[in-house]
Short mmCIF file of C-alpha atoms in Angstrom, two decimals:
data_model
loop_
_atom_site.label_atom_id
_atom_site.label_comp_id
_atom_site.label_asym_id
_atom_site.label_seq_id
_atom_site.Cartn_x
_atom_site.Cartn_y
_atom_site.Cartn_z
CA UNK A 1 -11.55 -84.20 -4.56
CA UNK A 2 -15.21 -83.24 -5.28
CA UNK A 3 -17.86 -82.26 -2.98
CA UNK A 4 -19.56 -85.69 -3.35
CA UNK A 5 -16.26 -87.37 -2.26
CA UNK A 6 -15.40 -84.84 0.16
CA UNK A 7 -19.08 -85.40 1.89
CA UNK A 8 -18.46 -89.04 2.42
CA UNK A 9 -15.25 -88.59 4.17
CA UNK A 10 -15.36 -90.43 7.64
CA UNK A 11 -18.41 -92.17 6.67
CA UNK A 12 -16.68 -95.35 4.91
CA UNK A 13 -13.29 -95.49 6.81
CA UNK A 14 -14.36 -97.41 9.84
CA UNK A 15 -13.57 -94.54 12.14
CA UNK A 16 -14.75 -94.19 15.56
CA UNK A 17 -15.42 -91.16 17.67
CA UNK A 18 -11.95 -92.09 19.45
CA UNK A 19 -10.17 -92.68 15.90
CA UNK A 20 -6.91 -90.51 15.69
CA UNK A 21 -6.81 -90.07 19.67
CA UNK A 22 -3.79 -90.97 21.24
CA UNK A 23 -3.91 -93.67 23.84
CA UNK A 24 -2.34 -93.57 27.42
CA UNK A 25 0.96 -95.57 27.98
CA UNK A 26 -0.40 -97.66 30.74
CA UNK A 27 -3.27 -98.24 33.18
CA UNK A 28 -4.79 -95.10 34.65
CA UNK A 29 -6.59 -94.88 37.78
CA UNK A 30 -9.33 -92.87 38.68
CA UNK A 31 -7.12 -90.76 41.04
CA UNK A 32 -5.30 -89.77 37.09
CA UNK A 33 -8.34 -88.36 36.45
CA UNK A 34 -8.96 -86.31 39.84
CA UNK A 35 -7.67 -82.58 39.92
CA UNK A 36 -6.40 -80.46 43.03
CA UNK A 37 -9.55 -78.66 43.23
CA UNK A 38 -12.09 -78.60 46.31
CA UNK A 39 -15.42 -79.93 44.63
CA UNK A 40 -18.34 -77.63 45.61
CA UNK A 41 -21.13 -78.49 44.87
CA UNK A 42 -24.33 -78.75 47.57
CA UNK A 43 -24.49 -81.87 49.81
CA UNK A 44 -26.67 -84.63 47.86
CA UNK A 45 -26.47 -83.06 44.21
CA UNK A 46 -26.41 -85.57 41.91
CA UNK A 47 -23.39 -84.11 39.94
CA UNK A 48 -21.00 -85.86 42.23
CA UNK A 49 -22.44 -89.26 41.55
CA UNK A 50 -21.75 -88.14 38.07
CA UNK A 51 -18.56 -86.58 38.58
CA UNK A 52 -17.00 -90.09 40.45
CA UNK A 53 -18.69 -92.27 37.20
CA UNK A 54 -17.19 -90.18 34.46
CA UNK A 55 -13.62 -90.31 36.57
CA UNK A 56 -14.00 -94.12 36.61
CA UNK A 57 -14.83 -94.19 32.94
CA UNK A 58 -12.16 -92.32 31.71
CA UNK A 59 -9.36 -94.57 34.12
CA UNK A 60 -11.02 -97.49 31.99
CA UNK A 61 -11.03 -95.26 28.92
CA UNK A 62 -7.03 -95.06 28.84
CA UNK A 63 -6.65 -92.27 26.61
CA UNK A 64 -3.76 -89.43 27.13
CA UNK A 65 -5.22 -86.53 29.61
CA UNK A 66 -3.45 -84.35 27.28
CA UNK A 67 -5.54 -85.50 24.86
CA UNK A 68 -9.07 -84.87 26.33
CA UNK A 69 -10.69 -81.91 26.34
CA UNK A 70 -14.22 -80.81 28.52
CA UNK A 71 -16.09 -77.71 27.19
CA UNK A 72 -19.21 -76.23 29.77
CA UNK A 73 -21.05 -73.40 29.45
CA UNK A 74 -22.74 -71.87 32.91
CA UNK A 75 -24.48 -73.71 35.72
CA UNK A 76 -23.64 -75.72 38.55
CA UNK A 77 -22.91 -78.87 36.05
CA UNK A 78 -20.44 -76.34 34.26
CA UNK A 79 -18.21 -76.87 37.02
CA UNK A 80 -17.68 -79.98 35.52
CA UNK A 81 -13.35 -79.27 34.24
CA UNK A 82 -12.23 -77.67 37.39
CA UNK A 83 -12.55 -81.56 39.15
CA UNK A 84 -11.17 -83.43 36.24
CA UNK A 85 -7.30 -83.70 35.53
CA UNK A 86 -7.59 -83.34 31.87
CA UNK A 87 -7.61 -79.89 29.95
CA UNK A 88 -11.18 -77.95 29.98
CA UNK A 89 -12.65 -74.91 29.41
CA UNK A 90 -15.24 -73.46 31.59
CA UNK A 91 -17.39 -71.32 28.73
CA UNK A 92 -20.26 -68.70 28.15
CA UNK A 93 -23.61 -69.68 28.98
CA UNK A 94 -24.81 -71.82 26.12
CA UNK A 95 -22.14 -71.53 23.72
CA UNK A 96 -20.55 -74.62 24.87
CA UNK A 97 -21.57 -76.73 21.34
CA UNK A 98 -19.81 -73.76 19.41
CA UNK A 99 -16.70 -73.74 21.11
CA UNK A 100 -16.49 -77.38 21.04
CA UNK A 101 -17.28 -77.75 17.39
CA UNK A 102 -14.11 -75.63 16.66
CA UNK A 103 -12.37 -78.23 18.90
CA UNK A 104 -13.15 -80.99 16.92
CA UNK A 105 -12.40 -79.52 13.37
CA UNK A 106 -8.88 -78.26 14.35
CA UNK A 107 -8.07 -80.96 16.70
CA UNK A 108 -8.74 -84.43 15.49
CA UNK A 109 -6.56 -85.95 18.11
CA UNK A 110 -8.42 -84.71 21.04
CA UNK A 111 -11.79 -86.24 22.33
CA UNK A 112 -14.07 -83.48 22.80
CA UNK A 113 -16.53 -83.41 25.74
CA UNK A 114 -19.68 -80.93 26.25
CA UNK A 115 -21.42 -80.70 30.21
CA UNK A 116 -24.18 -78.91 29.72
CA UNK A 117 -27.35 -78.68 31.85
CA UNK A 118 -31.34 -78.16 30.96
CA UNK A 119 -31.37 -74.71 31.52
CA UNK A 120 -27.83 -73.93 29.76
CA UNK A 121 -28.18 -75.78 26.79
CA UNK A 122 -32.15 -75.65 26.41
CA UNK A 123 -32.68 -71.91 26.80
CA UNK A 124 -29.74 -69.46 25.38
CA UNK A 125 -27.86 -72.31 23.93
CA UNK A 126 -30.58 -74.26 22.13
CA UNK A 127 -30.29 -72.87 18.74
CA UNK A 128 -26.41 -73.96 19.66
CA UNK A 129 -27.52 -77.52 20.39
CA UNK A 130 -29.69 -78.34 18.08
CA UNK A 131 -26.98 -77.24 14.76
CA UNK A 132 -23.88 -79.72 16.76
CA UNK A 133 -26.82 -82.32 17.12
CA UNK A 134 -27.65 -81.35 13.23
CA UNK A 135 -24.17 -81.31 11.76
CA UNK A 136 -22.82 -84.32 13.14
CA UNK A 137 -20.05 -82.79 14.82
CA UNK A 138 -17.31 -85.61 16.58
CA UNK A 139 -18.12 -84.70 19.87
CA UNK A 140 -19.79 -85.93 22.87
CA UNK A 141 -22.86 -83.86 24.59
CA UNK A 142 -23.18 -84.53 28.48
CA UNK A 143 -26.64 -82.74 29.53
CA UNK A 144 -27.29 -82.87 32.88
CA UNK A 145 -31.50 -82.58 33.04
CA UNK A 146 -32.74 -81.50 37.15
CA UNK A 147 -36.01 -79.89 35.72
CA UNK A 148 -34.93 -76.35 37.63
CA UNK A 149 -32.23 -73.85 37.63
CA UNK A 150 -30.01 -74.19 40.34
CA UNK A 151 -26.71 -71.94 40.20
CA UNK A 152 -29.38 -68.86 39.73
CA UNK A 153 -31.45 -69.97 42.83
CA UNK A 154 -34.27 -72.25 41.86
CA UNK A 155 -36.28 -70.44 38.59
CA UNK A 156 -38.29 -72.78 36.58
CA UNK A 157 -36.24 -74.39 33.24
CA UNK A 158 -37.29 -75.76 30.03
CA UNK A 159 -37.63 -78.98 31.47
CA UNK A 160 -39.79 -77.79 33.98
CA UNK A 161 -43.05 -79.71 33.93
CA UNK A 162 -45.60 -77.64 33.59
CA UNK A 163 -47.47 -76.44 36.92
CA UNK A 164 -43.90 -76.03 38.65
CA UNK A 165 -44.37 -73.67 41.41
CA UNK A 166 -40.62 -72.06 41.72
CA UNK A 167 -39.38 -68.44 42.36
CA UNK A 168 -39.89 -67.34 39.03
CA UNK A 169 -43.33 -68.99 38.90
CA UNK A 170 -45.01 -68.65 42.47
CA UNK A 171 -48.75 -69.66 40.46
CA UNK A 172 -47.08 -72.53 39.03
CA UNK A 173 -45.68 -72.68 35.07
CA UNK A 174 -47.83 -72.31 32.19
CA UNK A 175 -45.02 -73.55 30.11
CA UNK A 176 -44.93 -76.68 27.76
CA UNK A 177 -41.72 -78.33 29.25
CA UNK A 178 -39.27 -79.70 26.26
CA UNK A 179 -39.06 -83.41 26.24
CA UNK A 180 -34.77 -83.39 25.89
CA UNK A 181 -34.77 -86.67 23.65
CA UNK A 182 -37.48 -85.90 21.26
CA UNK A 183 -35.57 -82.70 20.64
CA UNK A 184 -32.56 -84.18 20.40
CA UNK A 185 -33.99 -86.57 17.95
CA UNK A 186 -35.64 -83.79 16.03
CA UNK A 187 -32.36 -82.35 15.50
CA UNK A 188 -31.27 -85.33 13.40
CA UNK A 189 -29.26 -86.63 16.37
CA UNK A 190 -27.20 -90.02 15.35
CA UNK A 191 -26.74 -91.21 18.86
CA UNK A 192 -29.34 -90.14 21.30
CA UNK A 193 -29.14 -92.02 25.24
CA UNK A 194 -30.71 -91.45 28.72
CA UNK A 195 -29.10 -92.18 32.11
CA UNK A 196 -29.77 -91.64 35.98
CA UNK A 197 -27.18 -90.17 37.63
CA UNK A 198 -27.60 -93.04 40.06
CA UNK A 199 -27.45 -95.81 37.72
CA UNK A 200 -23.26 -96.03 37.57
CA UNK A 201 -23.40 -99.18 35.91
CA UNK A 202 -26.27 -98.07 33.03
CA UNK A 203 -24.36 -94.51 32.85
CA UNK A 204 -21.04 -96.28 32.50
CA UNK A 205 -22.61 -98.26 29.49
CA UNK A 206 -24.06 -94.98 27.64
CA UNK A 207 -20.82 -93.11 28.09
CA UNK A 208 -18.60 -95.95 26.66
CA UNK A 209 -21.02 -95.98 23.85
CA UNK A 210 -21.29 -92.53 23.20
CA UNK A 211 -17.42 -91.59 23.50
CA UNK A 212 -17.36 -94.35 20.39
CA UNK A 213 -19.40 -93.16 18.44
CA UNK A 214 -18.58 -91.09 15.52
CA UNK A 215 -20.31 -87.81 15.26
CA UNK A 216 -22.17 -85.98 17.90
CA UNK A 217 -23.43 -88.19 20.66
CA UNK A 218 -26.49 -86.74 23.32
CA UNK A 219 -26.46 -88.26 26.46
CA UNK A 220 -29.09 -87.25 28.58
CA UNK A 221 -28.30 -87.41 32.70
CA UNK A 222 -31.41 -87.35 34.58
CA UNK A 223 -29.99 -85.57 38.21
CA UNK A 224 -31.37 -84.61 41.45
CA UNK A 225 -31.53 -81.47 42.63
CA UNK A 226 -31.58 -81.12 46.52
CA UNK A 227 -32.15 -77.77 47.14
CA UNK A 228 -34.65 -76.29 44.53
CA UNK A 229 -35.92 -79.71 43.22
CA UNK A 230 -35.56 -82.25 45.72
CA UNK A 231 -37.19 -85.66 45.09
CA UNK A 232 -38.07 -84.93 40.98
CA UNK A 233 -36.93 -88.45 40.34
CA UNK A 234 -37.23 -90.35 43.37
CA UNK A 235 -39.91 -92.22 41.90
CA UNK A 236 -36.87 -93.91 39.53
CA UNK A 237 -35.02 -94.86 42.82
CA UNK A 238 -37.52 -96.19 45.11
CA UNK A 239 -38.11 -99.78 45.28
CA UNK A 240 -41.35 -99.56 42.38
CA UNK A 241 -38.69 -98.21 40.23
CA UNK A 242 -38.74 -100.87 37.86
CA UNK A 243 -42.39 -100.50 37.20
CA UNK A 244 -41.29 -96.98 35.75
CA UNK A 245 -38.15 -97.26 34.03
CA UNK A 246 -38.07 -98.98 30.69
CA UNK A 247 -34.16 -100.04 30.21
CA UNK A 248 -33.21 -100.28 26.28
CA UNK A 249 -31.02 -103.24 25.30
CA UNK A 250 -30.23 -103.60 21.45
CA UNK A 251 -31.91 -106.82 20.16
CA UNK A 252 -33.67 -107.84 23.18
CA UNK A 253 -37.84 -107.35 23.93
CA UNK A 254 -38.72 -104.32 25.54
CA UNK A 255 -39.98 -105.71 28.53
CA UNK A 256 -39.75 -104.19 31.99
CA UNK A 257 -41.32 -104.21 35.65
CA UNK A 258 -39.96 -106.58 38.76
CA UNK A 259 -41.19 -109.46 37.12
CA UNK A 260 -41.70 -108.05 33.65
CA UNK A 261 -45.08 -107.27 33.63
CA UNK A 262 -45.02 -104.40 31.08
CA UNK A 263 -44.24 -104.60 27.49
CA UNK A 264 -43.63 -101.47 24.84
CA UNK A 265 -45.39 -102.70 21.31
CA UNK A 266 -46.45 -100.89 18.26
CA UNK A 267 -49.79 -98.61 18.05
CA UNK A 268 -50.75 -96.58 15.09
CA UNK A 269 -47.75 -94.89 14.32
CA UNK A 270 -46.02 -94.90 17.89
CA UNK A 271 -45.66 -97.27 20.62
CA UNK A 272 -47.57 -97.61 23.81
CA UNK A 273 -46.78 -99.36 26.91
CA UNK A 274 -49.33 -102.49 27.61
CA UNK A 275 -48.98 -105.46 29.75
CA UNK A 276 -47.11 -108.03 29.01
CA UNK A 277 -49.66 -110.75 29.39
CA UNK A 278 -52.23 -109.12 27.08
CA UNK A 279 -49.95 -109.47 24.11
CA UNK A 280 -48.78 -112.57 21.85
CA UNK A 281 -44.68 -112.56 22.23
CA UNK A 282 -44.57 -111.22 18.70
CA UNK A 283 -46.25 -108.11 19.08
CA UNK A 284 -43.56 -106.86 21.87
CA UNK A 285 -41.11 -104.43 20.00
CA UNK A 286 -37.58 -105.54 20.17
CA UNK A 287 -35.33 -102.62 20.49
CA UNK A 288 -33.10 -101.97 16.97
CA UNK A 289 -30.88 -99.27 18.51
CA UNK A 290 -29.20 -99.28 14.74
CA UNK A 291 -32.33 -98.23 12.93
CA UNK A 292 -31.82 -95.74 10.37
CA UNK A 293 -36.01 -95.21 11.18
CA UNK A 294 -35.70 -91.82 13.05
CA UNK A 295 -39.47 -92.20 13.82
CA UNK A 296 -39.20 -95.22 16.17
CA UNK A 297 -36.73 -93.67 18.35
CA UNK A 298 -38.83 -90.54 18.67
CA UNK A 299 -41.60 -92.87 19.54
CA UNK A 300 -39.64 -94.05 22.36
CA UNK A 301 -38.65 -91.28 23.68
CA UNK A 302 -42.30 -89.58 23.91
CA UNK A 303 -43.30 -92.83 25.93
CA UNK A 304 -41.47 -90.45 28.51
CA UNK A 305 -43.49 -86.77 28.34
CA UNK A 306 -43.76 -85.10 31.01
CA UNK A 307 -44.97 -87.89 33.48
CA UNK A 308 -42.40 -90.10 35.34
CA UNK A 309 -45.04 -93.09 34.40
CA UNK A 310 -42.43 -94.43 31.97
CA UNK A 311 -38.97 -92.78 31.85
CA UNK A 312 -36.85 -94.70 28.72
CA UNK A 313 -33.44 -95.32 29.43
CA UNK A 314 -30.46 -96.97 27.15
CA UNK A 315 -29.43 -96.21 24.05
CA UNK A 316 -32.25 -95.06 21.94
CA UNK A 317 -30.53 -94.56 18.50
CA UNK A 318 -26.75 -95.22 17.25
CA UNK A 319 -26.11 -95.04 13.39
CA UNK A 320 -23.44 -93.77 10.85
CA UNK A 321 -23.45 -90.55 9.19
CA UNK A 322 -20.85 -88.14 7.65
CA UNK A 323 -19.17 -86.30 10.25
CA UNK A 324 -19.18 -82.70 9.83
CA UNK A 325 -15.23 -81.97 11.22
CA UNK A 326 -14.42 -84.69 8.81
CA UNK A 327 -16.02 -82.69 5.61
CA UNK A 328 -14.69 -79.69 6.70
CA UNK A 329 -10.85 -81.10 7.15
CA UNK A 330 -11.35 -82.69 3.55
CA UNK A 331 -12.57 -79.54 1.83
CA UNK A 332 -9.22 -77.76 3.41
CA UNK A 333 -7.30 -80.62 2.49
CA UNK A 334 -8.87 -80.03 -1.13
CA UNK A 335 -8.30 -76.80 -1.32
CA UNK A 336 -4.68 -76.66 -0.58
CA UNK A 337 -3.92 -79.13 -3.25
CA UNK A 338 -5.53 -77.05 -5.80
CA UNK A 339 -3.86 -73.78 -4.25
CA UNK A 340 -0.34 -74.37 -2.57
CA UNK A 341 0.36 -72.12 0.21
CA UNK A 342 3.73 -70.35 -0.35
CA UNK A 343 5.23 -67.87 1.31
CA UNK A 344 3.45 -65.21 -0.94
CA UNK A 345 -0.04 -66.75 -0.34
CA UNK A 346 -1.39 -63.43 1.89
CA UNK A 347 -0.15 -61.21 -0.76
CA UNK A 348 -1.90 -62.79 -3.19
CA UNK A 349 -5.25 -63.01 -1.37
CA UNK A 350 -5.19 -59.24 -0.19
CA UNK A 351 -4.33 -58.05 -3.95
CA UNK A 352 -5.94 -61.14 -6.00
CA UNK A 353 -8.80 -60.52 -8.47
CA UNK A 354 -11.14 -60.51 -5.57
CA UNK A 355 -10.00 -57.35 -4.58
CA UNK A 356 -9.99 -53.59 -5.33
CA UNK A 357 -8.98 -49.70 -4.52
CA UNK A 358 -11.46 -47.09 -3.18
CA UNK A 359 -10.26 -44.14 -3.85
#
């Protein structure tokens, strides 16, 4: 096999993110899914919103438990395996991506799961991120965004907007918050998506989506915080919500507001939002989710900066690339076949021509 064949491995088979994975062998419930262990996190957090979705997703799933597998690094959404009845491992603080990665190359019959939050996955772990976003790993990337650190007592994040006043930053942050999706989307991301944790039927969606696709989906979890960052989002649940949150839907107008009063179109080389009746029906951007045009989604996702004004949600970009588990299981496959492994194979590496004696 060469290296051009090798590279395109996974890329013209069909395969889904959930290809190899072995399937339950009946219904599941969400009780399957729902360990022994007292969930603790504080009264309000959004993680248990999250928590009771991604237990109802996986009962619709129907894959084995045995056959799932939930890698977090440190923080309160790192808690995330010790309330789900499926195997996990609870991490070091931003090495999550790394850990899974080796998952997914030696396991190709497990579905691999990252829970990650802004400050885990943003600040030690972002070099991490950004290389499973950039390889194309087959896994699935759960960050959990509350704009604050909360297991460590309320310090500003990453995705802190800037002006935060917080423990760490009593004058307020002078910091340029990261905007999750663009980075994502810088990173070469194939599938990039943005929930609410509140939103179980729009969350539901994204997961089902992302735990499809093949290579490394982001899903980005927008979660309250009720103790160091209470209220970030409310202005996504009250009832002018819809005038802020622009809801993706492949193929359709992107349109939004109670009675659609807003429209996204094109201007210079991004998008802006505009209202709907100022613009001819063709000029409003209908949403290609499937573009292989990385710059439109990272026009959509800086229509959300810092600002709650207009917070994108859906599935901002879903397309096909080599995976980089696949490459890596075709180049071993390749090199075997060239090099049997015998029972002498160690002997011959340690005293092979590659080798020598210091005397």
């Amino acid at each position: 096999m060469t290296i051009t064949e090798t590279s395109l491995v996974g890329a013209d088979l069909g395969l889904t993110g959930l290809s190899g994975v072995p399937a339950a062998d009946g219904p599941q419930k969400v009780k399957d899914f729902t360990s022994d262990q007292e969930v603790r996190w504080c009264p309000g957090c959004g993680d248990y919103v999250i928590l009771a979705t991604v237990r109802g997703f996986l009962a619709d799933l129907g894959l084995r438990r045995e056959n799932l597998m939930f890698v977090s690094g440190i923080g309160c959404s790192s808690r995330f395996p010790y309330y789900l009845e499926a195997y996990g491992i609870h991490s070091i603080h931003g090495r999550a991506p790394a850990i899974a990665t080796g998952l997914a190359i030696t396991r190709p019959d497990l579905s691999v799961w990252v829970v990650t939050g802004d400050g885990d996955a943003l600040s030690i772990g972002g070099n991490h991120l950004i290389h499973a976003l950039r390889r194309n790993v087959n896994l699935t990337i759960l960050l959990f965004n509350n704009r604050i650190y909360g297991l460590t007592k309320g310090q500003y994040s990453p995705t802190s907007e800037t002006g935060k006043i917080t423990k760490s930053t009593p004058m307020g942050s002078v910091d340029h918050p990261f905007n999750t999706l663009s980075v994502a989307l810088g990173a070469e991301a194939t599938f990039a998506a943005r929930a609410l944790d509140s939103d179980r039927a729009g969350l539901t969606e994204v997961l089902r989506a992302a735990a499809q696709h093949r290579g490394t989906a982001f899903v980005e979890i927008l979660q309250d915080c009720p103790i160091f960052n209470d209220g970030s989002f409310d202005a996504l649940r009250r009832e002018s919500a819809a005038d802020h949150l622009v809801p993706l839907r492949h193929g359709e107008p992107i349109v939004f507001g109670a009675q659609g009063e807003y429209a996204v179109v094109r201007s210079g080389f991004g998008l802006a939002v505009t209202p709907t009746a100022e613009v001819a029906r063709a000029e409003i951007v209908v949403h290609d989710a499937y573009s292989d045009d990385p710059e439109y989604a990272y026009a959509l996702s800086r229509l959300s900066d810092q600002g709650l004004d207009h917070v994108v949600t859906g599935i901002f970009r879903s397309v096909s690339r080599p995976t980089y588990d696949d490459g890596v299981r075709a180049q071993a496959r390749s090199a075997r076949e060239r090099t049997p492994v015998g029972p002498d194979s160690l002997q011959r590496l340690l005293t092979g021509s590659e080798t020598w004696t210091v005397g």
